[in-house]
Short mmCIF file of C-alpha atoms in Angstrom, two decimals:
data_model
loop_
_atom_site.label_atom_id
_atom_site.label_comp_id
_atom_site.label_asym_id
_atom_site.label_seq_id
_atom_site.Cartn_x
_atom_site.Cartn_y
_atom_site.Cartn_z
CA MET A 1 -110.15 -56.13 2.68
CA SER A 2 -107.33 -56.84 0.20
CA PHE A 3 -109.72 -55.93 -2.67
CA PHE A 4 -109.68 -52.33 -1.42
CA VAL A 5 -106.21 -51.86 0.11
CA ASN A 6 -102.72 -53.39 -0.01
CA ALA A 7 -100.62 -53.64 3.13
CA SER A 8 -97.10 -52.16 3.08
CA GLU A 9 -94.33 -51.35 5.54
CA ASP A 10 -95.57 -47.76 5.82
CA GLY A 11 -99.28 -48.60 6.24
CA TYR A 12 -101.77 -49.30 3.51
CA THR A 13 -102.34 -48.22 -0.09
CA LEU A 14 -105.56 -48.19 -2.10
CA THR A 15 -106.13 -50.73 -4.85
CA SER A 16 -108.09 -49.94 -8.03
CA GLY A 17 -111.14 -51.39 -6.34
CA GLY A 18 -110.50 -49.08 -3.38
CA TYR A 19 -110.32 -46.01 -5.60
CA ALA A 20 -113.57 -47.04 -7.31
CA ALA A 21 -115.36 -47.55 -4.00
CA VAL A 22 -114.20 -44.17 -2.69
CA GLY A 23 -115.34 -42.47 -5.90
CA ILE A 24 -118.78 -44.08 -5.60
CA LEU A 25 -119.01 -42.93 -2.00
CA LEU A 26 -118.11 -39.38 -3.02
CA ALA A 27 -120.85 -39.27 -5.63
CA ALA A 28 -123.40 -40.75 -3.27
CA LEU A 29 -122.65 -38.20 -0.55
CA LEU A 30 -123.03 -35.28 -2.95
CA ILE A 31 -126.33 -36.58 -4.33
CA LEU A 32 -127.65 -37.20 -0.80
CA ALA A 33 -126.56 -33.69 0.21
CA SER A 34 -128.52 -32.19 -2.67
CA VAL A 35 -131.61 -34.26 -1.82
CA ILE A 36 -131.50 -33.17 1.84
CA ALA A 37 -130.93 -29.52 0.84
CA GLY A 38 -133.87 -29.61 -1.56
CA ARG A 39 -136.46 -31.51 0.53
CA GLY A 40 -139.94 -30.40 -0.42
CA LYS A 41 -138.77 -28.41 -3.42
CA ARG A 42 -139.05 -28.99 -7.16
CA LYS A 43 -136.64 -31.31 -9.01
CA HIS A 44 -134.82 -28.49 -10.79
CA MET A 45 -134.03 -27.01 -7.37
CA ASN A 46 -132.38 -30.28 -6.35
CA ALA A 47 -130.24 -30.04 -9.48
CA ARG A 48 -129.19 -26.48 -8.56
CA GLN A 49 -128.30 -27.58 -5.03
CA LEU A 50 -126.26 -30.49 -6.36
CA VAL A 51 -124.36 -28.05 -8.59
CA PHE A 52 -123.65 -25.62 -5.72
CA CYS A 53 -122.62 -28.38 -3.30
CA ALA A 54 -120.35 -29.98 -5.95
CA MET A 55 -118.83 -26.63 -6.92
CA SER A 56 -118.06 -25.86 -3.30
CA VAL A 57 -116.32 -29.20 -2.85
CA ALA A 58 -114.40 -28.74 -6.11
CA LEU A 59 -113.30 -25.20 -5.35
CA ALA A 60 -112.22 -26.09 -1.84
CA SER A 61 -110.21 -29.04 -3.25
CA VAL A 62 -108.48 -26.84 -5.84
CA LEU A 63 -107.65 -24.17 -3.25
CA SER A 64 -106.32 -26.83 -0.86
CA MET A 65 -103.61 -27.46 -3.42
CA LEU A 66 -102.60 -23.76 -3.45
CA LYS A 67 -100.52 -23.74 -0.29
CA VAL A 68 -99.18 -20.61 1.30
CA TYR A 69 -97.07 -22.75 3.62
CA GLU A 70 -96.90 -26.54 4.06
CA PHE A 71 -95.83 -28.08 7.33
CA PRO A 72 -93.34 -30.97 7.33
CA PHE A 73 -95.57 -33.63 8.93
CA GLY A 74 -98.91 -32.79 7.30
CA GLY A 75 -101.20 -29.77 7.30
CA ALA A 76 -100.83 -26.51 5.37
CA VAL A 77 -102.04 -22.92 5.23
CA THR A 78 -104.02 -22.73 1.99
CA LEU A 79 -105.86 -20.03 0.06
CA CYS A 80 -109.08 -20.12 2.09
CA SER A 81 -110.00 -23.73 1.15
CA MET A 82 -111.72 -24.16 4.55
CA LEU A 83 -114.07 -21.28 3.81
CA PHE A 84 -115.41 -22.84 0.60
CA ILE A 85 -116.22 -26.15 2.19
CA CYS A 86 -118.28 -24.30 4.83
CA LEU A 87 -120.51 -22.80 2.13
CA PRO A 88 -122.92 -25.73 1.63
CA GLY A 89 -123.82 -25.59 5.29
CA TYR A 90 -124.18 -21.80 5.09
CA PHE A 91 -126.45 -22.20 2.04
CA TYR A 92 -128.60 -25.21 2.97
CA GLY A 93 -128.23 -26.01 6.63
CA LEU A 94 -126.67 -28.71 8.82
CA GLY A 95 -127.62 -31.88 6.95
CA ALA A 96 -126.42 -30.79 3.53
CA GLY A 97 -123.38 -29.11 5.12
CA LEU A 98 -122.25 -32.24 6.92
CA LEU A 99 -122.70 -34.45 3.85
CA SER A 100 -120.90 -32.04 1.53
CA ALA A 101 -118.02 -31.59 3.98
CA THR A 102 -117.74 -35.33 4.39
CA ALA A 103 -117.66 -35.66 0.58
CA TYR A 104 -114.82 -33.18 0.60
CA GLY A 105 -112.99 -35.37 3.10
CA VAL A 106 -113.55 -38.37 0.84
CA LEU A 107 -112.16 -36.41 -2.12
CA GLN A 108 -109.12 -35.34 -0.11
CA PHE A 109 -108.54 -39.00 0.72
CA LEU A 110 -109.01 -39.94 -2.92
CA LEU A 111 -106.44 -37.31 -4.05
CA GLY A 112 -103.82 -38.22 -1.50
CA PRO A 113 -104.63 -41.25 0.64
CA TYR A 114 -102.42 -41.69 3.72
CA ILE A 115 -103.40 -44.77 5.68
CA LEU A 116 -101.72 -45.95 8.87
CA PHE A 117 -104.75 -47.59 10.47
CA PRO A 118 -108.34 -48.03 9.24
CA ILE A 119 -109.70 -45.93 12.15
CA GLN A 120 -107.29 -43.13 11.22
CA ILE A 121 -109.15 -42.71 7.92
CA ILE A 122 -112.36 -41.98 9.76
CA VAL A 123 -110.80 -39.44 12.15
CA ASP A 124 -108.48 -37.73 9.62
CA TYR A 125 -110.76 -37.55 6.60
CA LEU A 126 -114.41 -38.11 7.49
CA LEU A 127 -114.64 -36.49 10.93
CA ALA A 128 -111.99 -33.73 10.66
CA PHE A 129 -113.16 -32.50 7.27
CA GLY A 130 -116.81 -33.36 7.89
CA ALA A 131 -116.75 -30.99 10.88
CA PHE A 132 -116.81 -28.07 8.41
CA GLY A 133 -120.45 -28.97 7.84
CA LEU A 134 -121.20 -27.63 11.33
CA SER A 135 -121.39 -24.27 9.60
CA GLY A 136 -125.00 -25.27 8.87
CA LEU A 137 -125.87 -24.60 12.51
CA PHE A 138 -125.80 -20.89 11.74
CA ALA A 139 -127.30 -20.94 8.23
CA LYS A 140 -130.14 -18.66 9.28
CA SER A 141 -128.17 -16.48 11.74
CA ARG A 142 -126.97 -12.96 11.34
CA ARG A 143 -123.31 -13.20 10.22
CA GLY A 144 -124.03 -16.88 9.78
CA LEU A 145 -121.06 -17.59 7.58
CA LEU A 146 -118.58 -16.09 10.01
CA LYS A 147 -120.07 -18.01 12.95
CA GLY A 148 -120.31 -21.22 10.88
CA TYR A 149 -116.73 -20.89 9.70
CA LEU A 150 -115.50 -20.48 13.30
CA ILE A 151 -117.35 -23.57 14.54
CA GLY A 152 -116.23 -25.47 11.44
CA ILE A 153 -112.53 -24.84 11.97
CA LEU A 154 -112.89 -25.54 15.70
CA GLY A 155 -114.46 -28.88 14.84
CA ARG A 156 -111.66 -29.70 12.47
CA TYR A 157 -109.10 -28.72 15.08
CA VAL A 158 -110.60 -31.05 17.68
CA PHE A 159 -110.48 -34.08 15.36
CA SER A 160 -107.04 -33.16 13.97
CA VAL A 161 -105.69 -32.96 17.51
CA LEU A 162 -107.26 -36.32 18.32
CA SER A 163 -105.65 -37.85 15.21
CA GLY A 164 -102.24 -36.36 16.03
CA TRP A 165 -102.45 -37.58 19.59
CA LEU A 166 -103.53 -41.14 18.72
CA PHE A 167 -101.63 -41.81 15.50
CA PHE A 168 -98.75 -39.40 15.07
CA GLY A 169 -97.28 -39.05 18.56
CA GLU A 170 -93.97 -40.48 17.37
CA TYR A 171 -93.38 -37.17 15.54
CA ALA A 172 -93.61 -35.10 18.73
CA TRP A 173 -90.75 -32.70 19.34
CA ALA A 174 -88.15 -33.69 21.89
CA GLY A 175 -89.49 -33.26 25.41
CA TRP A 176 -93.11 -32.87 24.24
CA GLY A 177 -95.94 -35.29 24.92
CA ALA A 178 -98.07 -36.53 22.05
CA LEU A 179 -101.14 -34.48 23.11
CA SER A 180 -99.32 -31.17 23.74
CA TYR A 181 -97.48 -31.55 20.47
CA SER A 182 -100.73 -32.25 18.58
CA LEU A 183 -102.49 -29.27 20.19
CA VAL A 184 -99.72 -26.83 19.14
CA TYR A 185 -98.88 -28.34 15.76
CA ASN A 186 -102.45 -28.43 14.48
CA ALA A 187 -103.24 -24.98 15.90
CA ALA A 188 -100.34 -23.51 13.91
CA TYR A 189 -101.77 -24.19 10.44
CA ILE A 190 -105.53 -24.36 11.14
CA PHE A 191 -105.74 -21.09 13.08
CA ALA A 192 -103.22 -19.27 10.84
CA GLU A 193 -105.48 -19.88 7.87
CA GLY A 194 -108.52 -19.21 10.00
CA ILE A 195 -107.30 -15.75 11.00
CA LEU A 196 -106.45 -14.93 7.39
CA THR A 197 -109.88 -16.00 6.21
CA ILE A 198 -111.73 -14.13 8.95
CA VAL A 199 -109.93 -10.92 7.99
CA ILE A 200 -111.08 -11.46 4.42
CA LEU A 201 -114.67 -12.18 5.53
CA LEU A 202 -114.78 -8.93 7.47
CA ILE A 203 -114.25 -6.94 4.25
CA PRO A 204 -117.75 -5.57 3.47
CA SER A 205 -117.56 -6.23 -0.27
CA VAL A 206 -116.61 -9.86 0.31
CA SER A 207 -119.39 -10.51 2.80
CA LYS A 208 -121.94 -8.86 0.45
CA ALA A 209 -120.74 -10.90 -2.49
CA LEU A 210 -121.06 -14.20 -0.55
CA ALA A 211 -124.54 -13.17 0.58
CA ARG A 212 -125.52 -12.66 -3.06
CA VAL A 213 -124.13 -16.09 -3.89
CA LYS A 214 -126.29 -17.57 -1.14
CA GLU A 215 -129.36 -15.90 -2.67
CA MET A 216 -128.48 -17.50 -6.00
CA ALA A 217 -128.03 -20.87 -4.31
CA ILE A 218 -131.35 -20.97 -2.52
CA ASN A 219 -133.73 -19.00 -4.71
#
């Protein structure tokens, strides 16, 4: 275990070996996502799918750093980063969506690891961010991106609330229980960005542009 992390008073920090292992995991998830997305198709299609999945993860990561408002104990309203990580699922379905979104969670962990307990990594980074891949459930539906985005942010909210309840209850406001605090705190930034993004998605020119991008991604 010490090869990957070092213990400290505030939790754990990654070692060089830990960063290398996380980087390898990130690459493996993206490659697997492209393989699943391109099952039964020619090799050059797999390459295209890898590019689109990787670009979605990269764009979402860049936008996650452009924060409209950052909350004091974690979480921020960003410039639609949650939308971009829902795109692989919208393009290629559930399997590729879940793997790409999990890769995004791994990248978020790589960029700013915060480790209190090993299980917290799974809930905060793999499950909470991986839930955006649920957008793939509506890949073939009318208004599939809007529906997929909604279920993606709901999934993230569930796991973020779980993490706040289990691991960050000490930060609850005076007179608040850990669960009620986590429900309200996580709703504040997740749904604020969600509402902003939904308004943007309802603009006809935006929805048409994203539909054209999907055509490029799959054809």
